[in-house]
Amino acid sequence: MTMAMTRRGTSHRLTFESLKGLRAEGYIRDSTLDQRDGSGPDIQRHDIQRFAESYSLILGQRWYTEFVSGRSVAGRKEFRQFIEDARLDLFDVLLVDHTSRFGRNQAECIRYKEEMQGLGKVVVFVSQGIISGSDRDFLNERINETLDEQYSRNLSRYVRAGKAEKAAKGHALGHAPLGYKTVKAPSGRGVHMAPDERIMPALLALLRGYACGRHSFKTLAQHLNAQGYRTSKGNPFTESSINQVVTNPFYVGKFYFHKGKQDEELRDGVHDVPEEVKTLWNECQEVRAEKARSGHPSPPSRQHRVYPLTGVLVCDGCGRPFHGVSTISKPKSYPRMFHNWHRCDMRPLSVSAPMVEGEFADRVLSQIKLDDGWEEAVIRAMTNEGSQSDCSLEVKRIESAMANLRKQHLWGVITDEEFRTEHVSLERQKRALEAARAPLMSPNLDRAAQLLSDLPALWQHPGVTPEQRRELAREVFEEVRLREGRLAAVKPRPEYAPLFAYSIWRYNVVGGDQSF
Ligand SMILES: [Zn+2]
């Protein structure tokens, strides 16, 4: 049976139900890594068989099996074989357990999948529920392709579990505020916030300075800098860094859960706060309230423009940065961002700052708000094989099958030999399932995921200053590249890359240009 899938694009509307009755073959990859994390060939075969059964595909017996040692792939013989067979129209659908089994890198995955698509064949990643090339699964697929294999398999589960656990225990999430540092938890798993004796004097000087009521944020920053105090990162104080301390209830032992979201909540933290800090911070609140009553807004009314993309916006031609320039003489066409004009042929030399910031928000940040949150989408993409409870259901199913088997044996319905064979097989499935579901650990990903999922809300939040926006942009992105006045690509920092793959953005931002 050959379905009319020869045109590129047909698979864009495919659902699992529409695969019913098609001829399928399985692709399996065998490696020491797969065996170690409990996803060896048996499990992959089992997942593929289960999928074919569930959706009534006719599963053939070819079982293309690749042997991989380390990171090298010997010859990709099986790849050539199934592509050859696809050309001869020997099957309609190729079933693969997981995107991470399919290729060593994204370019390779895409090449093979496109070749299959060109031949009118469908590739399905069964344990993630991804139909390759379908619009619905486009992002899932791209995320998984760009993830490191280990991340792709294990880390998302940890993100979710780790974050919930941390918040439940009252740990403030995100960066350590002034005077604090993140330290490894005694258990060795995760981090928590502890006072940093090195920076504590700066914090106390700041709080005392503001509590005395004589300073604005600006004059206090100047005062602290003149006395030689610096922030945790060793930078001079700014109005923004003063603002961050004076408005942060962290210093009375609280923390924000889901900051900037609808369900934002101020919770009691477990971090230690010295009594002196608490007292001073409360005094600062009185000063703030007093200033507000007497008509002294905390930030000065005349503020120079801050360019949130400074430090990340670069030219796609020469790689050099764009800098903000504002002038009062030509208010109509300014503020603008310029890049080094005498060293590069890329035009235009400058762009309107509000325009490029708007484009960044619309075309990059808004993409993070998928479904109910980017992070959720990433997690689903990576662990679509089922939640912990689904897994225990599956184990239960196998256990009840084993119980039935024992009954049948007891009643003499099956022979000793049949019982033994079947029992061994079920036992193995059960063990492998349990092993595959054992979570691994990732220390930084929960932090990254939290910030990333908060980013669109934070960026739009009226309480977030341009300086804070700039910090957010620098925290998450290494580069935002501008070509001919338009955003061409964005590159996240390495710790965000697993969640936020460069190529996904490249693809989305450029609108279909897949030049990796
Ligand atoms: Zn340039």
Coordinates of C-alpha atoms and ligand atoms in Angstrom, one line a residue:
M1 CA 0.0 0.0 0.0
T2 CA 1.4 3.4 -0.9
M3 CA -0.3 6.5 0.3
A4 CA -0.3 9.8 -1.5
M5 CA 2.5 11.2 0.5
T6 CA 4.9 11.9 -2.2
R7 CA 4.5 15.6 -2.2
R8 CA 6.5 17.6 0.3
G9 CA 4.1 19.1 2.7
T10 CA 1.6 16.3 2.9
S11 CA 3.1 15.3 6.3
H12 CA 2.3 18.8 7.6
R13 CA -1.2 17.7 8.3
L14 CA -0.5 14.1 9.4
T15 CA -1.9 12.8 12.7
F16 CA -1.1 9.5 14.3
E17 CA -4.5 8.2 13.3
S18 CA -3.8 8.9 9.7
L19 CA -0.9 6.4 9.9
K20 CA -3.3 3.5 10.3
G21 CA -2.6 0.6 8.0
L22 CA 0.6 2.0 6.6
R23 CA 3.7 -0.2 6.3
A24 CA 6.3 0.6 8.9
E25 CA 9.9 -0.4 9.7
G26 CA 11.9 0.2 12.8
Y27 CA 15.2 1.9 13.2
I28 CA 17.3 0.9 16.2
R29 CA 20.5 2.3 17.5
D30 CA 22.7 0.2 19.7
S31 CA 25.5 1.7 21.8
T32 CA 27.1 1.4 25.1
L33 CA 25.5 4.6 26.1
D34 CA 22.0 3.4 25.3
Q35 CA 22.6 0.3 27.3
R36 CA 24.0 2.1 30.3
D37 CA 20.9 4.4 30.6
G38 CA 18.5 1.5 30.1
S39 CA 17.4 2.4 26.6
G40 CA 19.2 -0.4 24.8
P41 CA 17.9 -2.1 21.7
D42 CA 15.3 -4.2 23.5
I43 CA 13.6 -1.1 25.0
Q44 CA 13.7 0.7 21.6
R45 CA 12.2 -2.3 19.9
H46 CA 9.5 -2.6 22.6
D47 CA 8.6 1.1 22.3
I48 CA 8.4 0.9 18.5
Q49 CA 6.3 -2.3 18.6
R50 CA 3.9 -0.7 21.2
F51 CA 3.5 2.4 19.0
A52 CA 2.8 0.3 15.9
E53 CA 0.2 -1.7 17.8
S54 CA -1.5 1.3 19.3
Y55 CA -1.9 3.0 15.9
S56 CA -2.4 -0.1 13.8
L57 CA 0.6 0.2 11.6
I58 CA 1.8 -2.9 9.9
L59 CA 5.3 -3.4 11.3
G60 CA 7.8 -5.2 9.0
Q61 CA 10.7 -7.3 10.1
R62 CA 13.7 -5.4 8.6
W63 CA 14.8 -3.7 11.9
Y64 CA 17.5 -1.4 10.6
T65 CA 20.0 -1.6 13.4
E66 CA 23.0 0.7 13.8
F67 CA 25.9 0.0 16.0
V68 CA 27.5 3.0 17.5
S69 CA 30.7 3.1 19.5
G70 CA 31.5 6.3 21.4
R71 CA 30.7 9.3 19.3
S72 CA 31.6 7.8 15.9
V73 CA 29.2 6.0 13.7
A74 CA 30.6 3.3 11.6
G75 CA 29.7 4.0 8.0
R76 CA 26.0 4.7 8.5
K77 CA 25.3 1.6 6.5
E78 CA 21.8 1.1 7.9
F79 CA 20.9 4.7 7.0
R80 CA 21.9 4.1 3.4
Q81 CA 19.9 0.9 3.5
F82 CA 16.6 2.3 4.7
I83 CA 16.9 5.2 2.3
E84 CA 17.6 2.7 -0.5
D85 CA 14.5 0.7 0.6
A86 CA 12.5 3.8 0.8
R87 CA 13.4 4.5 -2.8
L88 CA 12.2 1.1 -3.7
D89 CA 9.0 1.9 -1.8
L90 CA 9.3 -1.1 0.6
F91 CA 7.7 0.8 3.5
D92 CA 5.8 4.0 4.2
V93 CA 6.8 5.0 7.7
L94 CA 10.1 4.7 9.6
L95 CA 9.7 4.4 13.4
V96 CA 12.5 5.6 15.6
D97 CA 12.4 5.5 19.4
H98 CA 13.8 8.9 20.1
T99 CA 15.2 11.9 18.1
S100 CA 18.5 11.3 19.9
R101 CA 18.9 7.9 18.2
F102 CA 18.6 9.3 14.7
G103 CA 21.8 11.3 14.1
R104 CA 24.9 12.7 15.7
N105 CA 24.0 16.3 15.0
Q106 CA 21.2 18.4 13.8
A107 CA 22.6 18.9 10.3
E108 CA 22.7 15.1 9.8
C109 CA 19.3 14.6 11.3
I110 CA 17.8 17.2 9.0
R111 CA 19.5 15.8 5.9
Y112 CA 18.2 12.3 6.5
K113 CA 14.7 13.4 7.4
E114 CA 14.5 15.6 4.3
E115 CA 15.7 12.9 2.2
M116 CA 13.0 10.6 3.6
Q117 CA 10.4 13.4 3.1
G118 CA 11.5 13.9 -0.4
L119 CA 10.8 10.2 -1.0
G120 CA 7.4 10.7 0.4
K121 CA 8.2 8.7 3.6
V122 CA 7.3 9.7 7.2
V123 CA 9.6 9.5 10.2
V124 CA 8.0 9.1 13.6
F125 CA 9.8 9.4 16.9
V126 CA 7.6 7.2 18.9
S127 CA 8.5 7.8 22.5
Q128 CA 8.3 11.6 22.0
G129 CA 5.2 11.5 19.8
I130 CA 6.8 13.5 17.1
I131 CA 5.8 13.2 13.4
S132 CA 8.8 14.6 11.6
G133 CA 8.0 17.5 9.5
S134 CA 4.6 18.1 10.8
D135 CA 3.7 21.7 11.7
R136 CA 2.3 20.7 15.1
D137 CA 5.6 19.0 16.1
F138 CA 8.0 21.5 14.4
L139 CA 9.3 23.1 17.6
N140 CA 9.5 19.8 19.5
E141 CA 11.5 18.3 16.8
R142 CA 13.8 21.2 16.4
I143 CA 14.4 21.5 20.1
N144 CA 15.3 17.9 20.4
E145 CA 17.6 17.9 17.4
T146 CA 19.7 20.7 18.9
L147 CA 19.8 19.3 22.4
D148 CA 22.8 17.5 23.6
E149 CA 21.8 13.8 23.6
Q150 CA 22.1 13.4 27.3
Y151 CA 20.0 16.5 27.9
S152 CA 17.5 15.4 25.5
R153 CA 17.0 12.2 27.3
N154 CA 17.2 13.0 31.0
L155 CA 17.4 16.5 32.1
S156 CA 13.9 17.8 31.5
R157 CA 12.6 15.5 34.1
Y158 CA 15.1 16.9 36.5
V159 CA 14.2 20.4 35.7
R160 CA 10.6 20.0 36.6
A161 CA 11.3 17.9 39.7
G162 CA 14.2 20.0 40.9
K163 CA 12.3 23.3 40.5
A164 CA 9.2 22.2 42.3
E165 CA 11.2 20.7 45.0
K166 CA 13.3 23.8 45.5
A167 CA 10.3 26.2 45.6
A168 CA 8.5 23.9 48.0
K169 CA 11.4 24.0 50.3
G170 CA 11.5 27.8 50.3
H171 CA 14.7 28.3 48.2
A172 CA 14.8 31.6 46.4
L173 CA 15.4 30.9 42.7
G174 CA 17.7 32.8 40.3
H175 CA 20.7 35.0 40.9
A176 CA 22.1 35.6 44.4
P177 CA 21.3 39.2 45.3
L178 CA 23.8 41.6 46.7
G179 CA 25.6 40.3 49.8
Y180 CA 24.7 36.7 49.0
K181 CA 26.3 33.9 47.0
T182 CA 24.9 30.6 45.8
V183 CA 26.5 27.6 47.4
K184 CA 26.2 23.9 46.9
A185 CA 23.7 22.3 49.2
P186 CA 25.1 20.1 51.9
S187 CA 23.5 17.1 50.1
G188 CA 25.5 17.9 47.1
R189 CA 22.4 18.3 45.0
G190 CA 21.3 21.8 43.9
V191 CA 22.3 25.1 45.4
H192 CA 21.0 27.6 47.9
M193 CA 21.8 31.2 48.9
A194 CA 24.1 32.1 51.8
P195 CA 25.5 35.4 53.0
D196 CA 28.7 36.3 51.3
E197 CA 31.0 37.9 53.9
R198 CA 33.1 39.5 51.1
I199 CA 30.2 41.6 49.8
M200 CA 28.2 42.0 53.0
P201 CA 29.9 45.3 53.9
A202 CA 28.8 46.8 50.6
L203 CA 25.2 45.6 51.3
L204 CA 25.2 47.1 54.8
A205 CA 26.7 50.4 53.5
L206 CA 24.0 50.6 50.8
L207 CA 21.2 49.9 53.3
R208 CA 22.5 52.4 55.8
G209 CA 23.1 55.0 53.2
Y210 CA 19.5 54.7 51.9
A211 CA 17.9 54.4 55.4
C212 CA 19.4 57.7 56.5
G213 CA 17.1 59.3 54.0
R214 CA 19.5 61.8 52.5
H215 CA 20.2 60.0 49.3
S216 CA 18.5 59.4 46.0
F217 CA 19.4 56.1 44.2
K218 CA 21.7 58.1 42.0
T219 CA 23.6 60.0 44.7
L220 CA 23.8 56.9 46.8
A221 CA 25.4 55.0 43.9
Q222 CA 27.9 57.8 43.5
H223 CA 28.6 57.8 47.2
L224 CA 29.2 54.0 47.4
N225 CA 31.4 54.0 44.3
A226 CA 33.5 56.9 45.7
Q227 CA 34.0 54.8 48.9
G228 CA 35.3 51.9 46.8
Y229 CA 32.3 49.6 47.1
R230 CA 31.5 47.4 44.2
T231 CA 28.7 45.0 43.3
S232 CA 29.1 41.2 43.5
K233 CA 30.4 41.2 39.9
G234 CA 32.9 43.9 40.8
N235 CA 31.1 46.6 38.9
P236 CA 30.3 50.1 40.2
F237 CA 26.9 50.7 41.6
T238 CA 24.1 52.2 39.5
E239 CA 20.7 53.5 40.2
S240 CA 19.4 50.2 39.1
S241 CA 21.6 48.1 41.4
I242 CA 20.4 50.3 44.4
N243 CA 16.8 49.9 43.3
Q244 CA 17.2 46.1 43.1
V245 CA 18.3 45.9 46.8
V246 CA 15.9 48.4 48.2
T247 CA 12.9 46.8 46.6
N248 CA 13.8 43.2 47.1
P249 CA 12.0 41.5 50.0
F250 CA 14.7 38.8 49.9
Y251 CA 16.3 40.9 52.7
V252 CA 13.5 40.2 55.1
G253 CA 13.6 36.5 54.3
K254 CA 11.0 36.3 51.5
F255 CA 11.2 35.4 47.9
Y256 CA 9.0 35.7 44.9
F257 CA 7.7 32.5 43.4
H258 CA 6.7 32.8 39.7
K259 CA 7.8 36.4 39.7
G260 CA 6.1 38.5 37.0
K261 CA 3.5 35.8 36.4
Q262 CA -0.2 35.8 37.2
D263 CA 0.3 33.4 40.1
E264 CA 3.2 35.5 41.5
E265 CA 3.4 34.9 45.2
L266 CA 5.6 36.2 48.0
R267 CA 6.8 33.2 50.0
D268 CA 8.9 32.7 53.1
G269 CA 12.4 31.7 52.2
V270 CA 14.8 29.4 54.1
H271 CA 17.8 31.6 53.5
D272 CA 19.5 33.3 56.5
V273 CA 19.2 37.0 56.8
P274 CA 21.2 38.8 59.6
E275 CA 18.9 40.8 61.9
E276 CA 20.8 44.0 61.1
V277 CA 20.0 43.6 57.4
K278 CA 16.3 43.0 58.1
T279 CA 16.1 46.1 60.3
L280 CA 17.8 48.3 57.8
W281 CA 15.8 47.1 54.9
N282 CA 12.6 47.8 56.8
E283 CA 13.9 51.3 57.5
C284 CA 14.5 51.7 53.8
Q285 CA 10.9 51.0 53.1
E286 CA 9.9 53.8 55.4
V287 CA 12.2 56.2 53.6
R288 CA 10.8 55.1 50.2
A289 CA 7.2 55.6 51.4
E290 CA 8.2 59.0 52.8
K291 CA 9.8 60.1 49.6
A292 CA 6.8 58.9 47.6
R293 CA 4.5 61.0 49.9
S294 CA 6.6 64.1 49.6
G295 CA 6.7 63.9 45.8
H296 CA 10.3 62.7 45.4
P297 CA 10.1 59.8 43.0
S298 CA 13.0 57.4 43.6
P299 CA 14.4 57.4 40.1
P300 CA 15.4 60.8 38.9
S301 CA 13.0 62.3 36.4
R302 CA 15.7 63.1 33.8
Q303 CA 17.3 59.9 32.8
H304 CA 19.6 59.1 29.9
R305 CA 18.3 56.4 27.6
V306 CA 19.5 52.9 28.4
Y307 CA 19.8 50.6 25.4
P308 CA 18.7 47.1 26.6
L309 CA 20.4 45.4 23.7
T310 CA 23.8 46.9 24.3
G311 CA 26.4 44.2 24.7
V312 CA 24.4 41.6 22.8
L313 CA 23.5 43.3 19.5
V314 CA 26.2 42.6 16.9
C315 CA 26.5 43.0 13.1
D316 CA 26.0 39.7 11.3
G317 CA 28.6 40.8 8.7
C318 CA 31.6 41.7 10.9
G319 CA 30.5 40.5 14.3
R320 CA 31.2 43.9 15.9
P321 CA 28.8 45.4 18.4
F322 CA 26.1 48.0 18.0
H323 CA 26.1 51.0 20.4
G324 CA 23.3 53.3 21.3
V325 CA 23.5 56.9 20.4
S326 CA 20.9 59.5 21.3
T327 CA 20.9 63.2 20.6
I328 CA 18.6 66.0 21.5
S329 CA 19.3 67.9 18.2
K330 CA 17.6 65.3 16.0
P331 CA 14.9 63.9 18.2
K332 CA 12.8 62.5 15.4
S333 CA 15.2 59.9 14.0
Y334 CA 17.0 59.1 17.3
P335 CA 17.7 57.2 19.5
R336 CA 19.6 54.8 17.2
M337 CA 22.2 52.0 17.5
F338 CA 25.3 52.3 15.4
H339 CA 28.1 49.9 14.5
N340 CA 31.7 50.5 13.4
W341 CA 31.1 52.1 10.1
H342 CA 34.6 52.3 8.6
R343 CA 35.4 48.6 9.0
C344 CA 32.3 47.0 7.5
D345 CA 30.3 47.1 4.3
M346 CA 27.0 46.1 5.9
R347 CA 24.3 48.6 5.5
P348 CA 22.5 50.3 7.1
L349 CA 25.1 51.5 9.6
S350 CA 22.5 52.3 12.2
V351 CA 19.0 51.2 13.2
S352 CA 16.3 52.8 15.2
A353 CA 16.7 51.5 18.7
P354 CA 12.9 51.3 19.5
M355 CA 12.4 49.4 16.3
V356 CA 15.1 46.8 16.9
E357 CA 14.0 46.4 20.5
G358 CA 10.4 45.9 19.3
E359 CA 11.5 43.4 16.8
F360 CA 13.5 41.6 19.5
A361 CA 10.4 41.4 21.7
D362 CA 8.0 40.4 18.9
R363 CA 10.1 37.9 17.0
V364 CA 12.4 36.5 19.6
L365 CA 10.9 36.8 23.0
S366 CA 7.3 36.2 22.1
Q367 CA 8.4 32.8 20.7
I368 CA 9.2 31.7 24.2
K369 CA 5.5 31.9 25.1
L370 CA 4.5 28.7 23.5
D371 CA 1.4 27.1 24.9
D372 CA 1.4 27.9 28.6
G373 CA 5.1 28.4 28.7
W374 CA 8.2 27.6 26.8
E375 CA 9.6 25.5 29.5
E376 CA 6.6 23.3 29.6
A377 CA 6.9 22.9 25.8
V378 CA 10.6 21.9 26.2
I379 CA 9.8 19.5 29.0
R380 CA 7.0 17.9 27.0
A381 CA 9.2 17.7 23.9
M382 CA 11.9 15.9 25.8
T383 CA 9.8 13.6 28.0
N384 CA 6.8 12.9 25.9
E385 CA 7.3 9.3 26.6
G386 CA 5.2 9.9 29.7
S387 CA 5.2 11.2 33.2
Q388 CA 6.4 9.3 36.3
S389 CA 2.9 8.1 36.9
D390 CA 2.4 6.9 33.4
C391 CA 5.6 5.0 33.9
S392 CA 4.4 3.3 37.1
L393 CA 1.2 2.5 35.2
E394 CA 3.2 0.7 32.6
V395 CA 5.1 -1.2 35.3
K396 CA 1.8 -2.1 36.9
R397 CA 0.6 -3.3 33.5
I398 CA 3.6 -5.6 33.2
E399 CA 3.2 -6.9 36.8
S400 CA -0.4 -7.8 36.2
A401 CA 0.5 -9.5 33.0
M402 CA 3.0 -11.5 35.0
A403 CA 0.3 -12.4 37.5
N404 CA -1.9 -13.6 34.7
L405 CA 0.9 -15.6 33.3
R406 CA 1.4 -17.4 36.6
K407 CA -2.4 -18.2 36.8
Q408 CA -2.4 -19.6 33.3
H409 CA 0.7 -21.7 34.2
L410 CA -1.0 -22.9 37.4
W411 CA -4.1 -23.9 35.5
G412 CA -2.1 -25.7 32.9
V413 CA -3.1 -23.5 30.0
I414 CA 0.5 -22.9 29.0
T415 CA 3.5 -25.1 29.2
D416 CA 6.5 -24.7 31.5
E417 CA 8.6 -23.6 28.5
E418 CA 6.0 -21.0 27.4
F419 CA 5.8 -19.7 30.9
R420 CA 9.5 -19.4 31.4
T421 CA 10.1 -17.6 28.0
E422 CA 7.3 -15.2 28.5
H423 CA 8.2 -14.5 32.2
V424 CA 11.8 -13.7 31.3
S425 CA 10.7 -11.3 28.6
L426 CA 8.3 -9.5 30.9
E427 CA 10.8 -9.3 33.7
R428 CA 13.3 -7.8 31.4
Q429 CA 10.8 -5.2 30.1
K430 CA 10.0 -4.2 33.6
R431 CA 13.6 -3.8 34.7
A432 CA 14.5 -1.8 31.7
L433 CA 11.5 0.5 32.2
E434 CA 12.5 1.2 35.7
A435 CA 16.1 1.8 34.8
A436 CA 15.1 4.1 32.0
R437 CA 13.0 6.2 34.3
A438 CA 15.7 6.8 36.9
P439 CA 16.3 10.6 36.8
L440 CA 19.8 12.0 36.3
M441 CA 20.9 15.3 37.5
S442 CA 21.8 18.7 36.0
P443 CA 22.8 21.4 38.4
N444 CA 22.2 24.5 36.2
L445 CA 19.3 23.7 34.0
D446 CA 16.6 24.3 36.6
R447 CA 17.9 27.8 37.1
A448 CA 18.1 28.5 33.4
A449 CA 14.6 27.1 32.8
Q450 CA 13.1 29.3 35.5
L451 CA 14.6 32.4 34.1
L452 CA 13.8 31.5 30.5
S453 CA 10.2 30.8 31.3
D454 CA 10.0 34.1 33.2
L455 CA 11.8 36.1 30.5
P456 CA 8.9 37.3 28.3
A457 CA 6.9 38.3 31.4
L458 CA 9.9 40.0 33.0
W459 CA 10.7 41.9 29.8
Q460 CA 7.2 43.3 29.5
H461 CA 6.8 43.9 33.2
P462 CA 6.3 47.7 33.8
G463 CA 8.4 47.4 37.0
V464 CA 11.5 46.2 35.1
T465 CA 13.9 49.0 34.3
P466 CA 15.8 49.3 31.0
E467 CA 19.0 48.4 32.9
Q468 CA 17.4 45.3 34.1
R469 CA 16.2 44.5 30.6
R470 CA 19.8 44.9 29.5
E471 CA 20.9 42.5 32.2
L472 CA 18.3 40.0 31.2
A473 CA 19.4 40.1 27.6
R474 CA 23.0 39.6 28.5
E475 CA 22.2 36.9 30.9
V476 CA 20.4 34.8 28.3
F477 CA 22.0 35.8 25.0
E478 CA 25.5 35.8 23.8
E479 CA 24.6 37.5 20.5
V480 CA 21.7 39.0 18.7
R481 CA 22.7 39.4 15.1
L482 CA 21.5 42.1 12.9
R483 CA 21.7 41.9 9.1
E484 CA 20.6 44.7 6.8
G485 CA 18.6 46.3 9.5
R486 CA 16.7 43.2 10.5
L487 CA 17.3 40.5 13.2
A488 CA 19.0 37.6 11.5
A489 CA 19.8 35.2 14.3
V490 CA 20.1 35.0 18.1
K491 CA 22.6 32.9 20.0
P492 CA 21.8 32.0 23.6
R493 CA 24.5 31.4 26.3
P494 CA 25.7 27.8 26.7
E495 CA 23.7 27.2 29.8
Y496 CA 20.5 28.2 28.0
A497 CA 21.3 26.4 24.8
P498 CA 19.7 23.1 25.7
L499 CA 16.4 24.9 26.3
F500 CA 16.7 27.5 23.7
A501 CA 18.5 26.2 20.7
Y502 CA 20.3 28.6 18.4
S503 CA 19.0 27.0 15.3
I504 CA 15.4 27.2 16.3
W505 CA 15.7 30.8 16.6
R506 CA 17.7 31.2 13.5
Y507 CA 15.0 29.3 11.7
N508 CA 12.1 31.2 13.2
V509 CA 13.7 34.6 13.1
V510 CA 14.8 34.4 9.5
G511 CA 11.6 32.6 8.5
G512 CA 12.8 29.4 6.8
D513 CA 16.5 29.9 6.2
Q514 CA 18.1 26.8 7.3
S515 CA 21.8 27.7 6.9
F516 CA 23.4 26.0 9.8
Ligands
ZN1 ZN 29.5 45.0 10.4

